[in-house]
Amino acid sequence: MSLFASALSFMRGSAATIAELAAPKQCLMCGTSLAERTHRISTACNACMAALPPPPSPDEIFVRLAKNFARDELAVSRCFSLTVYDETLPFSRMIRSLKYEQIASIGLEFGRETGETMRHLGIMEAEAIVPVPIHHARRRERTYNQSELIGRGIAEKTGVPFLMHALMRRRYTTTQTRLNAEQRHSNLSGAFTAGRDSNLVHDKVVLLTDDVLTTGSTINACATALLSAGARRVDVAVIAAAN
Ligand SMILES: [Zn+2]
């Protein structure tokens, strides 16, 4: 197949892969040229990837998350992250590009990186992967759901089935950034519900995927809906978790 033909068949896949073709020429974290890039991440230089801070441990993430919820409200069992999230760290620029600049390769590649790490550590126990859904109107606006790209990357590296439609987002919720933890909980209550594939999570350990974990209200609202749909347990994987 010619390069053009393979690019075309590649592009036909989805809107996300079109954005993937437009790989940046500079590292999104430090701005150096990516001409010499050898790392499997196409949006960052080797030095920035090598300097990526280690994530808080699953136990640390869980303890921090548990503080935001009453004991019987917490629907998540374990959390894994690839790196740490902090607005002052260069990686936060990567997250911004993923959310607002439509560079889909960030989601897929860091998802693969997360899946590879989980596989390597032997901590993948899930039998199904489910992304945090976005409302269809927002998906149209953004062209992709970053949580879906991350989930697909993890599925690719671990062989765990990916379920696109296990959950549905009912409401177009207002942005969470300016709300405190309590306001976030009520903003999200009832926002997620079982989707048309929800029967496939019945009695399964599910891995819920998202880009960033901060207060955990989105994740927990989704995990609650998955447990209501019959999931046995809900674990979480993100590419960056706040310390
Ligand atoms: Zn760099």
Short mmCIF file of C-alpha atoms and ligand atoms in Angstrom, two decimals:
data_model
loop_
_atom_site.label_atom_id
_atom_site.label_comp_id
_atom_site.label_asym_id
_atom_site.label_seq_id
_atom_site.Cartn_x
_atom_site.Cartn_y
_atom_site.Cartn_z
CA MET A 1 0.00 0.00 0.00
CA SER A 2 1.35 3.46 -0.86
CA LEU A 3 2.01 5.88 1.94
CA PHE A 4 -0.89 8.01 0.77
CA ALA A 5 -3.27 5.04 0.64
CA SER A 6 -2.23 3.85 4.08
CA ALA A 7 -2.60 7.39 5.46
CA LEU A 8 -6.07 7.51 3.95
CA SER A 9 -7.16 4.16 5.35
CA PHE A 10 -5.67 5.28 8.66
CA MET A 11 -7.69 8.49 8.53
CA ARG A 12 -10.92 6.68 7.75
CA GLY A 13 -10.76 5.01 11.17
CA SER A 14 -12.13 7.94 13.18
CA ALA A 15 -11.86 11.65 13.77
CA ALA A 16 -9.30 10.92 16.46
CA THR A 17 -6.83 9.41 14.00
CA ILE A 18 -6.98 12.51 11.82
CA ALA A 19 -5.74 14.58 14.74
CA GLU A 20 -3.13 11.90 15.35
CA LEU A 21 -1.55 12.53 11.96
CA ALA A 22 -0.80 16.11 12.95
CA ALA A 23 1.97 15.25 15.41
CA PRO A 24 3.66 18.29 16.95
CA LYS A 25 7.20 19.22 15.88
CA GLN A 26 8.14 20.38 19.37
CA CYS A 27 7.96 18.66 22.75
CA LEU A 28 4.69 19.78 24.32
CA MET A 29 6.33 19.90 27.73
CA CYS A 30 9.61 21.77 27.12
CA GLY A 31 9.44 23.02 23.51
CA THR A 32 12.62 21.35 22.19
CA SER A 33 12.58 20.02 18.64
CA LEU A 34 11.34 16.46 18.27
CA ALA A 35 13.49 15.78 15.20
CA GLU A 36 15.72 13.41 17.21
CA ARG A 37 12.85 11.72 18.98
CA THR A 38 13.20 8.02 19.64
CA HIS A 39 10.66 7.58 22.42
CA ARG A 40 7.34 5.88 21.61
CA ILE A 41 5.52 8.99 22.83
CA SER A 42 5.32 11.26 19.76
CA THR A 43 4.49 14.46 21.66
CA ALA A 44 7.35 14.62 24.17
CA CYS A 45 11.15 14.52 24.08
CA ASN A 46 13.16 11.72 25.67
CA ALA A 47 14.42 13.98 28.46
CA CYS A 48 10.92 15.01 29.53
CA MET A 49 9.73 11.41 29.44
CA ALA A 50 12.71 10.31 31.53
CA ALA A 51 11.98 13.11 34.02
CA LEU A 52 8.27 12.27 34.39
CA PRO A 53 7.67 12.18 38.16
CA PRO A 54 6.57 8.83 39.61
CA PRO A 55 2.89 8.68 40.58
CA PRO A 56 1.59 8.49 44.12
CA SER A 57 1.21 4.80 45.02
CA PRO A 58 -2.24 3.18 44.62
CA ASP A 59 -2.56 3.22 48.43
CA GLU A 60 -1.72 6.92 48.63
CA ILE A 61 -4.22 7.78 45.90
CA PHE A 62 -6.88 5.69 47.61
CA VAL A 63 -6.35 7.25 51.05
CA ARG A 64 -6.54 10.75 49.57
CA LEU A 65 -9.67 9.85 47.59
CA ALA A 66 -11.37 8.27 50.61
CA LYS A 67 -11.10 11.58 52.49
CA ASN A 68 -13.51 13.18 49.99
CA PHE A 69 -16.30 10.67 50.53
CA ALA A 70 -18.35 9.15 53.32
CA ARG A 71 -17.41 5.50 53.78
CA ASP A 72 -20.58 4.16 52.13
CA GLU A 73 -20.30 6.63 49.22
CA LEU A 74 -16.94 5.50 47.94
CA ALA A 75 -17.54 3.15 44.99
CA VAL A 76 -13.93 2.78 43.84
CA SER A 77 -11.65 -0.01 45.10
CA ARG A 78 -8.20 0.73 43.72
CA CYS A 79 -6.55 3.51 41.72
CA PHE A 80 -3.52 3.43 39.47
CA SER A 81 -1.82 6.40 37.83
CA LEU A 82 1.07 6.75 35.37
CA THR A 83 2.40 10.02 36.80
CA VAL A 84 1.57 12.84 39.17
CA TYR A 85 -0.72 15.76 38.34
CA ASP A 86 0.27 19.23 39.45
CA GLU A 87 -0.49 22.45 37.57
CA THR A 88 3.08 23.64 38.11
CA LEU A 89 4.61 20.56 36.43
CA PRO A 90 5.36 20.42 32.67
CA PHE A 91 3.08 17.40 32.30
CA SER A 92 0.05 19.64 32.96
CA ARG A 93 0.74 21.21 29.52
CA MET A 94 0.35 17.74 28.02
CA ILE A 95 -3.02 17.37 29.74
CA ARG A 96 -4.14 20.79 28.48
CA SER A 97 -3.17 19.85 24.91
CA LEU A 98 -5.10 16.59 25.27
CA LYS A 99 -8.20 18.39 26.55
CA TYR A 100 -8.25 21.54 24.47
CA GLU A 101 -5.93 21.24 21.46
CA GLN A 102 -7.33 18.02 20.02
CA ILE A 103 -4.06 16.12 19.88
CA ALA A 104 -5.57 12.66 20.12
CA SER A 105 -2.24 10.83 20.03
CA ILE A 106 -1.58 12.03 23.60
CA GLY A 107 -4.53 10.01 24.89
CA LEU A 108 -3.75 6.87 22.92
CA GLU A 109 -0.01 6.86 23.54
CA PHE A 110 -0.17 7.67 27.24
CA GLY A 111 -2.95 5.09 27.53
CA ARG A 112 -0.63 2.50 25.98
CA GLU A 113 2.12 3.61 28.36
CA THR A 114 -0.27 3.17 31.31
CA GLY A 115 -1.38 -0.28 30.09
CA GLU A 116 2.21 -1.37 29.54
CA THR A 117 3.17 -0.27 33.07
CA MET A 118 0.16 -2.03 34.64
CA ARG A 119 0.96 -5.21 32.73
CA HIS A 120 4.62 -4.99 33.73
CA LEU A 121 3.70 -4.50 37.42
CA GLY A 122 1.19 -7.36 37.23
CA ILE A 123 -1.57 -5.22 38.73
CA MET A 124 -4.20 -5.52 36.00
CA GLU A 125 -7.08 -7.51 37.47
CA ALA A 126 -9.91 -6.02 35.42
CA GLU A 127 -12.04 -8.05 33.02
CA ALA A 128 -13.45 -5.03 31.20
CA ILE A 129 -12.31 -1.45 30.55
CA VAL A 130 -14.86 1.38 30.61
CA PRO A 131 -14.08 5.06 29.92
CA VAL A 132 -15.66 7.99 31.75
CA PRO A 133 -18.23 9.04 29.12
CA ILE A 134 -18.72 12.57 27.87
CA HIS A 135 -22.02 13.99 26.73
CA HIS A 136 -22.53 13.54 22.97
CA ALA A 137 -22.77 17.31 22.49
CA ARG A 138 -19.38 17.77 24.10
CA ARG A 139 -17.93 14.92 22.08
CA ARG A 140 -19.00 16.72 18.90
CA GLU A 141 -17.35 19.88 20.15
CA ARG A 142 -14.07 18.16 21.10
CA THR A 143 -14.13 15.46 18.36
CA TYR A 144 -12.99 12.80 20.85
CA ASN A 145 -13.34 11.65 24.42
CA GLN A 146 -9.89 11.62 25.99
CA SER A 147 -10.91 8.98 28.57
CA GLU A 148 -11.89 6.69 25.70
CA LEU A 149 -8.51 7.12 23.97
CA ILE A 150 -6.71 6.31 27.23
CA GLY A 151 -8.93 3.26 27.78
CA ARG A 152 -8.31 2.03 24.23
CA GLY A 153 -4.54 2.42 24.74
CA ILE A 154 -4.70 0.39 27.96
CA ALA A 155 -6.88 -2.26 26.29
CA GLU A 156 -4.41 -2.56 23.42
CA LYS A 157 -1.50 -3.29 25.77
CA THR A 158 -3.29 -5.57 28.21
CA GLY A 159 -5.75 -7.45 25.99
CA VAL A 160 -8.63 -6.60 28.37
CA PRO A 161 -11.89 -5.97 26.43
CA PHE A 162 -12.84 -2.32 25.98
CA LEU A 163 -16.52 -1.41 26.46
CA MET A 164 -17.42 1.87 24.83
CA HIS A 165 -21.11 1.92 25.79
CA ALA A 166 -21.29 0.51 29.31
CA LEU A 167 -21.95 3.98 30.71
CA MET A 168 -23.80 7.00 29.41
CA ARG A 169 -23.62 10.64 30.38
CA ARG A 170 -27.16 11.88 30.81
CA ARG A 171 -26.59 15.54 31.42
CA TYR A 172 -24.28 18.15 29.99
CA THR A 173 -22.81 19.11 33.37
CA THR A 174 -21.24 22.50 33.91
CA THR A 175 -17.48 22.56 34.16
CA GLN A 176 -16.16 21.25 37.46
CA THR A 177 -13.05 23.38 37.77
CA ARG A 178 -14.54 26.17 39.87
CA LEU A 179 -16.55 23.96 42.20
CA ASN A 180 -15.51 22.63 45.61
CA ALA A 181 -15.70 18.92 46.42
CA GLU A 182 -19.26 19.04 47.77
CA GLN A 183 -20.56 21.10 44.83
CA ARG A 184 -18.85 18.65 42.46
CA HIS A 185 -20.63 15.69 44.08
CA SER A 186 -24.09 17.27 43.69
CA ASN A 187 -23.30 18.59 40.19
CA LEU A 188 -22.61 15.00 39.15
CA SER A 189 -25.20 13.02 41.06
CA GLY A 190 -27.32 11.19 38.49
CA ALA A 191 -25.17 12.45 35.59
CA PHE A 192 -24.12 8.90 34.67
CA THR A 193 -26.26 5.89 33.98
CA ALA A 194 -26.02 2.41 32.50
CA GLY A 195 -25.49 2.39 28.73
CA ARG A 196 -26.56 -0.19 26.16
CA ASP A 197 -23.57 -2.50 26.94
CA SER A 198 -24.01 -2.37 30.70
CA ASN A 199 -25.02 -6.06 30.85
CA LEU A 200 -21.41 -6.85 29.90
CA VAL A 201 -20.07 -5.52 33.22
CA HIS A 202 -22.28 -7.82 35.28
CA ASP A 203 -20.22 -9.60 37.95
CA LYS A 204 -16.98 -8.26 36.42
CA VAL A 205 -14.03 -6.36 37.83
CA VAL A 206 -14.12 -3.15 35.78
CA LEU A 207 -11.30 -0.71 35.10
CA LEU A 208 -12.62 2.82 34.73
CA THR A 209 -10.34 5.18 32.76
CA ASP A 210 -9.92 8.95 32.85
CA ASP A 211 -7.20 11.50 32.15
CA VAL A 212 -6.72 13.19 35.54
CA LEU A 213 -7.77 12.27 39.07
CA THR A 214 -8.25 15.21 41.43
CA THR A 215 -11.21 15.12 43.86
CA GLY A 216 -12.50 11.87 42.35
CA SER A 217 -16.12 13.02 42.08
CA THR A 218 -16.46 12.14 38.39
CA ILE A 219 -14.77 8.78 38.85
CA ASN A 220 -16.89 7.97 41.87
CA ALA A 221 -20.16 8.93 40.16
CA CYS A 222 -19.25 6.60 37.27
CA ALA A 223 -18.15 3.80 39.63
CA THR A 224 -21.48 4.11 41.47
CA ALA A 225 -23.36 3.67 38.17
CA LEU A 226 -21.20 0.64 37.29
CA LEU A 227 -21.86 -1.02 40.64
CA SER A 228 -25.59 -0.38 40.16
CA ALA A 229 -25.28 -2.08 36.78
CA GLY A 230 -23.90 -5.16 38.56
CA ALA A 231 -20.11 -4.72 38.36
CA ARG A 232 -18.36 -6.72 41.09
CA ARG A 233 -15.65 -4.13 41.72
CA VAL A 234 -14.45 -0.91 40.09
CA ASP A 235 -10.75 -0.05 39.79
CA VAL A 236 -9.48 3.15 38.23
CA ALA A 237 -6.59 4.03 35.92
CA VAL A 238 -5.61 7.58 35.00
CA ILE A 239 -2.54 9.05 33.38
CA ALA A 240 -2.08 11.65 36.14
CA ALA A 241 -3.25 11.77 39.77
CA ALA A 242 -2.96 14.76 42.08
CA ASN A 243 -0.67 14.26 45.05
ZN ZN B 1 10.71 17.92 26.45
#
